[in-house]
Protein backbone atom coordinates (compact mmCIF):
# COMPACT_ATOMS: atom_id res chain seq x y z
CA MET A 1 92.02 106.26 99.63
CA THR A 2 94.40 107.60 97.06
CA LEU A 3 92.90 110.60 95.27
CA LEU A 4 95.65 111.80 92.95
CA PHE A 5 98.96 110.05 92.43
CA PRO A 6 101.54 110.92 91.31
CA PHE A 7 101.32 114.59 92.30
CA ALA A 8 103.67 117.55 92.52
CA GLY A 9 107.01 117.05 94.19
CA ALA A 10 107.74 118.38 97.65
CA ALA A 11 109.47 121.51 96.33
CA ALA A 12 106.40 122.58 94.32
CA LEU A 13 103.76 121.90 96.97
CA ASP A 14 103.99 125.14 98.96
CA GLY A 15 102.95 127.18 95.93
CA LEU A 16 99.95 124.92 95.35
CA ARG A 17 98.64 124.88 98.91
CA PRO A 18 96.19 127.84 98.83
CA ALA A 19 94.41 126.71 95.65
CA LEU A 20 94.45 123.06 96.69
CA ALA A 21 93.01 123.88 100.12
CA SER A 22 90.26 125.98 98.51
CA LEU A 23 89.36 123.21 96.07
CA VAL A 24 89.25 120.53 98.78
CA ALA A 25 87.09 122.75 101.02
CA GLN A 26 84.44 122.90 98.27
CA HIS A 27 83.81 119.16 98.67
CA PRO A 28 81.75 117.60 101.44
CA VAL A 29 83.00 115.34 104.18
CA ILE A 30 83.22 111.86 102.69
CA ARG A 31 80.88 109.34 104.27
CA CYS A 32 80.91 105.78 103.02
CA TRP A 33 81.30 102.15 104.00
CA LEU A 34 84.11 99.81 103.11
CA ASN A 35 81.89 96.81 102.53
CA ALA A 36 83.64 94.41 100.17
CA THR A 37 87.06 93.23 99.05
CA ALA A 38 88.24 93.10 95.45
CA ARG A 39 91.42 92.62 93.47
CA PHE A 40 93.05 94.62 90.72
CA LYS A 41 95.34 91.70 89.94
CA PRO A 42 96.04 88.33 91.59
CA ASP A 43 98.52 89.82 94.09
CA SER A 44 96.71 93.06 95.03
CA LEU A 45 93.78 93.31 97.44
CA TYR A 46 91.66 96.38 98.16
CA LEU A 47 88.54 97.43 100.04
CA VAL A 48 85.61 98.85 98.10
CA PRO A 49 83.97 102.09 99.32
CA ARG A 50 80.23 102.52 98.78
CA PRO A 51 78.80 104.90 97.92
CA ASP A 52 81.81 106.22 96.05
CA ASP A 53 80.28 109.26 94.33
CA ALA A 54 81.86 111.82 96.71
CA VAL A 55 85.29 110.25 96.24
CA ARG A 56 84.86 110.17 92.46
CA ALA A 57 83.77 113.83 92.45
CA LEU A 58 86.83 114.87 94.46
CA ILE A 59 89.14 112.90 92.17
CA ALA A 60 87.51 114.51 89.11
CA SER A 61 87.91 118.02 90.57
CA LEU A 62 91.55 117.44 91.44
CA SER A 63 92.23 115.97 88.00
CA ALA A 64 90.58 118.92 86.26
CA ALA A 65 92.44 121.48 88.39
CA TYR A 66 95.82 119.77 87.95
CA PRO A 67 95.84 118.26 84.45
CA ALA A 68 99.63 117.84 84.53
CA TYR A 69 99.07 115.15 87.19
CA PRO A 70 96.45 112.71 85.87
CA PRO A 71 95.59 109.92 88.32
CA TYR A 72 98.03 107.03 88.05
CA ALA A 73 99.80 108.93 85.23
CA GLY A 74 96.77 108.35 83.00
CA SER A 75 97.24 104.58 82.98
CA PHE A 76 93.57 103.80 83.67
CA PRO A 77 90.56 105.32 81.88
CA ASP A 78 88.32 104.90 84.96
CA VAL A 79 89.87 105.52 88.36
CA VAL A 80 88.36 103.08 90.85
CA PRO A 81 88.09 104.48 94.38
CA HIS A 82 89.69 101.98 96.75
CA VAL A 83 91.74 101.36 99.87
CA THR A 84 94.70 99.13 99.08
CA VAL A 85 95.30 96.68 101.93
CA ALA A 86 97.77 94.27 100.33
CA GLY A 87 100.01 94.47 97.31
CA GLN A 88 102.59 92.18 95.81
CA VAL A 89 101.41 89.26 97.93
CA ASP A 90 101.87 85.64 96.94
CA PRO A 91 98.58 84.84 95.13
CA ALA A 92 98.37 81.55 97.04
CA GLU A 93 98.04 83.57 100.27
CA MET A 94 95.29 85.81 98.94
CA PRO A 95 92.24 83.69 99.81
CA SER A 96 93.10 83.63 103.52
CA LEU A 97 94.07 87.30 103.51
CA GLU A 98 90.87 88.21 101.70
CA ALA A 99 88.81 86.20 104.20
CA ALA A 100 90.53 87.91 107.13
CA PHE A 101 89.72 91.37 105.79
CA ALA A 102 86.18 90.42 104.75
CA ALA A 103 85.48 89.25 108.31
CA GLN A 104 86.13 92.82 109.54
CA LEU A 105 83.66 94.45 107.14
CA PRO A 106 81.75 96.66 106.93
CA ILE A 107 83.85 99.58 108.16
CA GLU A 108 82.28 103.02 108.37
CA VAL A 109 84.38 105.85 106.95
CA VAL A 110 83.90 109.52 107.79
CA ALA A 111 86.73 111.53 106.24
CA GLY A 112 86.85 115.20 107.14
CA HIS A 113 90.18 115.99 105.54
CA VAL A 114 92.56 115.15 102.72
CA SER A 115 96.16 114.38 103.61
CA VAL A 116 98.87 115.55 101.25
CA LEU A 117 101.82 113.19 101.49
CA VAL A 118 105.44 113.57 100.42
CA GLU A 119 107.88 110.77 99.80
CA ARG A 120 110.82 110.59 102.16
CA GLY A 121 112.68 108.10 100.01
CA ALA A 122 112.72 104.32 99.73
CA GLY A 123 108.93 104.21 99.47
CA ARG A 124 108.40 105.94 102.83
CA TRP A 125 105.85 108.71 103.08
CA ARG A 126 104.96 111.43 105.57
CA THR A 127 102.03 113.80 105.87
CA ARG A 128 102.89 117.31 104.69
CA TRP A 129 99.44 118.83 105.34
CA ARG A 130 95.89 117.95 106.19
CA LEU A 131 93.35 119.98 104.24
CA ARG A 132 89.78 120.20 105.51
CA LEU A 133 86.88 119.03 103.43
CA GLY A 134 83.68 121.09 103.58
CA THR A 135 80.95 120.22 106.05
CA ALA A 136 78.05 119.43 103.71
């Protein structure tokens, strides 16, 4: 699940790590179920986490701590927690794709950390760090 994008560039991350790790550690392990599919637009499919209150709380904390990096550059007034599984797909293919994912649900999620990713170019990403969530 994307928590905060876009975020600081690779060069700025090292200076942010201590405060970011401390903030993330104040939040509990995320426990939820991916139990439905939904679409943002005709060519984009995502999985819906429920309950999503822990994810929303973490997003809100990150947004408040790093106001220069609003989620999705401030494009959406309400950030919807989600797991994108298909984007820019031919809308005619969506019903079969949606059915294939729906057949695998529900999926239990227990997330004990937050991964901080950096772009390697051409839309490729790598994990820079994994920061532990609290244990509550």
